[in-house]
mmCIF file of N, CA, C and O in Angstrom:
data_model
loop_
_atom_site.group_PDB
_atom_site.id
_atom_site.type_symbol
_atom_site.label_atom_id
_atom_site.label_comp_id
_atom_site.label_asym_id
_atom_site.label_seq_id
_atom_site.Cartn_x
_atom_site.Cartn_y
_atom_site.Cartn_z
ATOM 1 N N MET A 207 19.597 11.048 -8.900
ATOM 2 C CA MET A 207 18.723 11.011 -7.750
ATOM 3 C C MET A 207 18.433 9.552 -7.402
ATOM 4 O O MET A 207 18.241 8.719 -8.276
ATOM 5 N N ASN A 208 18.380 9.278 -6.146
ATOM 6 C CA ASN A 208 18.113 7.943 -5.658
ATOM 7 C C ASN A 208 16.697 7.507 -6.058
ATOM 8 O O ASN A 208 15.753 8.290 -6.004
ATOM 9 N N LYS A 209 16.564 6.243 -6.467
ATOM 10 C CA LYS A 209 15.270 5.740 -6.923
ATOM 11 C C LYS A 209 14.233 5.791 -5.808
ATOM 12 O O LYS A 209 13.081 6.180 -6.056
ATOM 13 N N ASN A 210 14.598 5.411 -4.600
ATOM 14 C CA ASN A 210 13.654 5.439 -3.484
ATOM 15 C C ASN A 210 13.180 6.856 -3.184
ATOM 16 O O ASN A 210 12.015 7.073 -2.876
ATOM 17 N N ARG A 211 14.081 7.794 -3.276
ATOM 18 C CA ARG A 211 13.723 9.194 -3.025
ATOM 19 C C ARG A 211 12.764 9.691 -4.101
ATOM 20 O O ARG A 211 11.794 10.391 -3.801
ATOM 21 N N LEU A 212 13.009 9.314 -5.339
ATOM 22 C CA LEU A 212 12.135 9.712 -6.436
ATOM 23 C C LEU A 212 10.742 9.106 -6.273
ATOM 24 O O LEU A 212 9.726 9.789 -6.464
ATOM 25 N N VAL A 213 10.674 7.851 -5.877
ATOM 26 C CA VAL A 213 9.387 7.186 -5.655
ATOM 27 C C VAL A 213 8.622 7.866 -4.530
ATOM 28 O O VAL A 213 7.407 8.085 -4.631
ATOM 29 N N LYS A 214 9.303 8.232 -3.455
ATOM 30 C CA LYS A 214 8.649 8.918 -2.343
ATOM 31 C C LYS A 214 8.121 10.286 -2.764
ATOM 32 O O LYS A 214 7.016 10.670 -2.387
ATOM 33 N N MET A 215 8.909 11.020 -3.560
ATOM 34 C CA MET A 215 8.468 12.328 -4.027
ATOM 35 C C MET A 215 7.229 12.210 -4.902
ATOM 36 O O MET A 215 6.272 12.981 -4.746
ATOM 37 N N VAL A 216 7.230 11.260 -5.825
ATOM 38 C CA VAL A 216 6.080 11.066 -6.701
ATOM 39 C C VAL A 216 4.860 10.637 -5.893
ATOM 40 O O VAL A 216 3.743 11.102 -6.138
ATOM 41 N N SER A 217 5.055 9.781 -4.903
ATOM 42 C CA SER A 217 3.945 9.339 -4.057
ATOM 43 C C SER A 217 3.352 10.496 -3.268
ATOM 44 O O SER A 217 2.129 10.609 -3.152
ATOM 45 N N ILE A 218 4.194 11.349 -2.734
ATOM 46 C CA ILE A 218 3.704 12.497 -1.970
ATOM 47 C C ILE A 218 2.941 13.461 -2.871
ATOM 48 O O ILE A 218 1.860 13.942 -2.507
ATOM 49 N N ILE A 219 3.472 13.709 -4.047
ATOM 50 C CA ILE A 219 2.819 14.633 -4.971
ATOM 51 C C ILE A 219 1.474 14.084 -5.430
ATOM 52 O O ILE A 219 0.458 14.789 -5.398
ATOM 53 N N THR A 220 1.442 12.823 -5.849
ATOM 54 C CA THR A 220 0.177 12.259 -6.324
ATOM 55 C C THR A 220 -0.831 12.093 -5.182
ATOM 56 O O THR A 220 -2.026 12.268 -5.394
ATOM 57 N N GLY A 221 -0.358 11.772 -3.987
ATOM 58 C CA GLY A 221 -1.258 11.685 -2.843
ATOM 59 C C GLY A 221 -1.883 13.025 -2.507
ATOM 60 O O GLY A 221 -3.077 13.113 -2.213
ATOM 61 N N THR A 222 -1.088 14.078 -2.570
ATOM 62 C CA THR A 222 -1.591 15.422 -2.305
ATOM 63 C C THR A 222 -2.617 15.838 -3.354
ATOM 64 O O THR A 222 -3.661 16.416 -3.021
ATOM 65 N N ILE A 223 -2.336 15.527 -4.604
ATOM 66 C CA ILE A 223 -3.280 15.842 -5.677
ATOM 67 C C ILE A 223 -4.578 15.063 -5.488
ATOM 68 O O ILE A 223 -5.676 15.612 -5.660
ATOM 69 N N MET A 224 -4.464 13.800 -5.107
ATOM 70 C CA MET A 224 -5.650 12.973 -4.894
ATOM 71 C C MET A 224 -6.502 13.533 -3.753
ATOM 72 O O MET A 224 -7.728 13.601 -3.871
ATOM 73 N N ILE A 225 -5.873 13.947 -2.669
ATOM 74 C CA ILE A 225 -6.613 14.548 -1.553
ATOM 75 C C ILE A 225 -7.264 15.858 -2.000
ATOM 76 O O ILE A 225 -8.392 16.160 -1.615
ATOM 77 N N GLY A 226 -6.576 16.614 -2.838
ATOM 78 C CA GLY A 226 -7.157 17.845 -3.381
ATOM 79 C C GLY A 226 -8.400 17.570 -4.206
ATOM 80 O O GLY A 226 -9.402 18.299 -4.105
ATOM 81 N N PHE A 227 -8.368 16.511 -5.030
ATOM 82 C CA PHE A 227 -9.551 16.136 -5.800
ATOM 83 C C PHE A 227 -10.701 15.746 -4.884
ATOM 84 O O PHE A 227 -11.854 16.111 -5.128
ATOM 85 N N ILE A 228 -10.393 15.003 -3.828
ATOM 86 C CA ILE A 228 -11.434 14.578 -2.895
ATOM 87 C C ILE A 228 -12.087 15.793 -2.242
ATOM 88 O O ILE A 228 -13.314 15.884 -2.172
ATOM 89 N N VAL A 229 -11.282 16.737 -1.790
ATOM 90 C CA VAL A 229 -11.816 17.949 -1.149
ATOM 91 C C VAL A 229 -12.640 18.759 -2.147
ATOM 92 O O VAL A 229 -13.735 19.256 -1.819
ATOM 93 N N TYR A 230 -12.148 18.883 -3.380
ATOM 94 C CA TYR A 230 -12.876 19.630 -4.412
ATOM 95 C C TYR A 230 -14.249 19.016 -4.668
ATOM 96 O O TYR A 230 -15.257 19.728 -4.721
ATOM 97 N N TYR A 231 -14.301 17.699 -4.821
ATOM 98 C CA TYR A 231 -15.575 17.056 -5.117
ATOM 99 C C TYR A 231 -16.508 17.052 -3.912
ATOM 100 O O TYR A 231 -17.732 17.021 -4.082
ATOM 101 N N ILE A 232 -15.978 17.088 -2.700
ATOM 102 C CA ILE A 232 -16.830 17.242 -1.525
ATOM 103 C C ILE A 232 -17.500 18.615 -1.559
ATOM 104 O O ILE A 232 -18.697 18.744 -1.295
ATOM 105 N N MET A 233 -16.721 19.636 -1.908
ATOM 106 C CA MET A 233 -17.273 20.988 -1.980
ATOM 107 C C MET A 233 -18.294 21.120 -3.106
ATOM 108 O O MET A 233 -19.231 21.915 -3.009
ATOM 109 N N GLU A 234 -18.131 20.349 -4.176
ATOM 110 C CA GLU A 234 -19.062 20.383 -5.307
ATOM 111 C C GLU A 234 -20.254 19.444 -5.109
ATOM 112 O O GLU A 234 -21.126 19.380 -5.963
ATOM 113 N N ASP A 235 -20.287 18.692 -4.014
ATOM 114 C CA ASP A 235 -21.348 17.724 -3.707
ATOM 115 C C ASP A 235 -21.509 16.651 -4.777
ATOM 116 O O ASP A 235 -22.613 16.227 -5.095
ATOM 117 N N ASP A 236 -20.395 16.201 -5.343
ATOM 118 C CA ASP A 236 -20.409 15.107 -6.315
ATOM 119 C C ASP A 236 -19.912 13.856 -5.595
ATOM 120 O O ASP A 236 -18.744 13.487 -5.659
ATOM 121 N N TRP A 237 -20.821 13.184 -4.898
ATOM 122 C CA TRP A 237 -20.446 12.123 -3.973
ATOM 123 C C TRP A 237 -19.962 10.864 -4.670
ATOM 124 O O TRP A 237 -19.178 10.100 -4.099
ATOM 125 N N SER A 238 -20.388 10.629 -5.900
ATOM 126 C CA SER A 238 -19.886 9.447 -6.609
ATOM 127 C C SER A 238 -18.391 9.590 -6.893
ATOM 128 O O SER A 238 -17.636 8.620 -6.784
ATOM 129 N N GLU A 239 -17.958 10.789 -7.233
ATOM 130 C CA GLU A 239 -16.527 11.033 -7.465
ATOM 131 C C GLU A 239 -15.743 10.974 -6.154
ATOM 132 O O GLU A 239 -14.613 10.508 -6.127
ATOM 133 N N VAL A 240 -16.335 11.453 -5.068
ATOM 134 C CA VAL A 240 -15.679 11.394 -3.759
ATOM 135 C C VAL A 240 -15.430 9.946 -3.368
ATOM 136 O O VAL A 240 -14.332 9.585 -2.927
ATOM 137 N N ILE A 241 -16.436 9.110 -3.553
ATOM 138 C CA ILE A 241 -16.290 7.693 -3.216
ATOM 139 C C ILE A 241 -15.236 7.042 -4.100
ATOM 140 O O ILE A 241 -14.386 6.284 -3.615
ATOM 141 N N PHE A 242 -15.254 7.350 -5.398
ATOM 142 C CA PHE A 242 -14.274 6.775 -6.319
ATOM 143 C C PHE A 242 -12.853 7.151 -5.931
ATOM 144 O O PHE A 242 -11.978 6.285 -5.806
ATOM 145 N N PHE A 243 -12.589 8.440 -5.728
ATOM 146 C CA PHE A 243 -11.238 8.877 -5.405
ATOM 147 C C PHE A 243 -10.809 8.425 -4.012
ATOM 148 O O PHE A 243 -9.634 8.148 -3.780
ATOM 149 N N SER A 244 -11.751 8.326 -3.079
ATOM 150 C CA SER A 244 -11.411 7.825 -1.747
ATOM 151 C C SER A 244 -11.002 6.364 -1.799
ATOM 152 O O SER A 244 -10.028 5.958 -1.158
ATOM 153 N N CYS A 245 -11.742 5.560 -2.568
ATOM 154 C CA CYS A 245 -11.383 4.144 -2.728
ATOM 155 C C CYS A 245 -10.048 3.996 -3.442
ATOM 156 O O CYS A 245 -9.234 3.145 -3.084
ATOM 157 N N LEU A 246 -9.827 4.825 -4.453
ATOM 158 C CA LEU A 246 -8.557 4.789 -5.178
ATOM 159 C C LEU A 246 -7.401 5.165 -4.255
ATOM 160 O O LEU A 246 -6.356 4.498 -4.250
ATOM 161 N N PHE A 247 -7.571 6.206 -3.453
ATOM 162 C CA PHE A 247 -6.548 6.619 -2.500
ATOM 163 C C PHE A 247 -6.273 5.513 -1.492
ATOM 164 O O PHE A 247 -5.123 5.191 -1.203
ATOM 165 N N PHE A 248 -7.342 4.927 -0.969
ATOM 166 C CA PHE A 248 -7.200 3.850 0.008
ATOM 167 C C PHE A 248 -6.458 2.660 -0.605
ATOM 168 O O PHE A 248 -5.557 2.096 0.012
ATOM 169 N N GLY A 249 -6.814 2.300 -1.825
ATOM 170 C CA GLY A 249 -6.197 1.144 -2.475
ATOM 171 C C GLY A 249 -4.744 1.354 -2.866
ATOM 172 O O GLY A 249 -3.948 0.418 -2.828
ATOM 173 N N LEU A 250 -4.391 2.576 -3.217
ATOM 174 C CA LEU A 250 -3.020 2.831 -3.687
ATOM 175 C C LEU A 250 -2.048 3.232 -2.587
ATOM 176 O O LEU A 250 -0.857 2.934 -2.680
ATOM 177 N N TRP A 251 -2.530 3.926 -1.560
ATOM 178 C CA TRP A 251 -1.605 4.440 -0.562
ATOM 179 C C TRP A 251 -1.756 3.815 0.819
ATOM 180 O O TRP A 251 -0.786 3.729 1.560
ATOM 181 N N ILE A 252 -2.918 3.399 1.199
ATOM 182 C CA ILE A 252 -3.138 2.879 2.543
ATOM 183 C C ILE A 252 -2.977 1.358 2.594
ATOM 184 O O ILE A 252 -2.280 0.825 3.466
ATOM 185 N N MET A 253 -3.604 0.642 1.679
ATOM 186 C CA MET A 253 -3.589 -0.828 1.694
ATOM 187 C C MET A 253 -2.188 -1.440 1.565
ATOM 188 O O MET A 253 -1.901 -2.423 2.245
ATOM 189 N N PRO A 254 -1.301 -0.929 0.718
ATOM 190 C CA PRO A 254 0.031 -1.554 0.648
ATOM 191 C C PRO A 254 0.763 -1.571 1.986
ATOM 192 O O PRO A 254 1.462 -2.533 2.299
ATOM 193 N N GLY A 255 0.590 -0.555 2.796
ATOM 194 C CA GLY A 255 1.212 -0.538 4.125
ATOM 195 C C GLY A 255 0.651 -1.619 5.022
ATOM 196 O O GLY A 255 1.395 -2.290 5.734
ATOM 197 N N PHE A 256 -0.660 -1.793 4.996
ATOM 198 C CA PHE A 256 -1.280 -2.854 5.791
ATOM 199 C C PHE A 256 -0.848 -4.225 5.295
ATOM 200 O O PHE A 256 -0.556 -5.120 6.086
ATOM 201 N N LEU A 257 -0.818 -4.413 3.998
ATOM 202 C CA LEU A 257 -0.446 -5.711 3.446
ATOM 203 C C LEU A 257 1.014 -6.042 3.738
ATOM 204 O O LEU A 257 1.356 -7.203 3.979
ATOM 205 N N LYS A 258 1.863 -5.025 3.729
ATOM 206 C CA LYS A 258 3.273 -5.243 4.044
ATOM 207 C C LYS A 258 3.441 -5.686 5.499
ATOM 208 O O LYS A 258 4.231 -6.577 5.795
ATOM 209 N N ASN A 259 2.675 -5.091 6.413
ATOM 210 C CA ASN A 259 2.737 -5.478 7.825
ATOM 211 C C ASN A 259 2.175 -6.875 8.043
ATOM 212 O O ASN A 259 2.682 -7.621 8.881
ATOM 213 N N ILE A 260 1.149 -7.239 7.325
ATOM 214 C CA ILE A 260 0.546 -8.558 7.480
ATOM 215 C C ILE A 260 1.522 -9.643 7.039
ATOM 216 O O ILE A 260 1.680 -10.669 7.699
ATOM 217 N N THR A 261 2.214 -9.408 5.928
ATOM 218 C CA THR A 261 3.148 -10.419 5.436
ATOM 219 C C THR A 261 4.390 -10.528 6.316
ATOM 220 O O THR A 261 5.005 -11.585 6.375
ATOM 221 N N LYS A 262 4.782 -9.468 7.005
ATOM 222 C CA LYS A 262 5.930 -9.517 7.906
ATOM 223 C C LYS A 262 5.628 -10.350 9.141
ATOM 224 O O LYS A 262 6.507 -10.992 9.679
ATOM 225 N N GLU A 263 4.388 -10.313 9.628
ATOM 226 C CA GLU A 263 4.041 -11.033 10.836
ATOM 227 C C GLU A 263 4.037 -12.536 10.640
ATOM 228 O O GLU A 263 4.256 -13.287 11.565
ATOM 229 N N LYS A 264 3.762 -13.011 9.440
ATOM 230 C CA LYS A 264 3.657 -14.460 9.200
ATOM 231 C C LYS A 264 4.982 -15.086 8.928
ATOM 232 O O LYS A 264 5.973 -14.726 8.693
#
């Protein structure tokens, strides 16, 4: 299996699990966990895309 394809599959699976945890903790009203997992999701999946675009522009 291609390495890039494997990385994308793992990213999709872990991202889906992370979103599931966020939804679960919202339903349980455990807001400290919601904030933690939201920050973790943002830092691992959203920020690298922004940083990659910023470095391309310069």
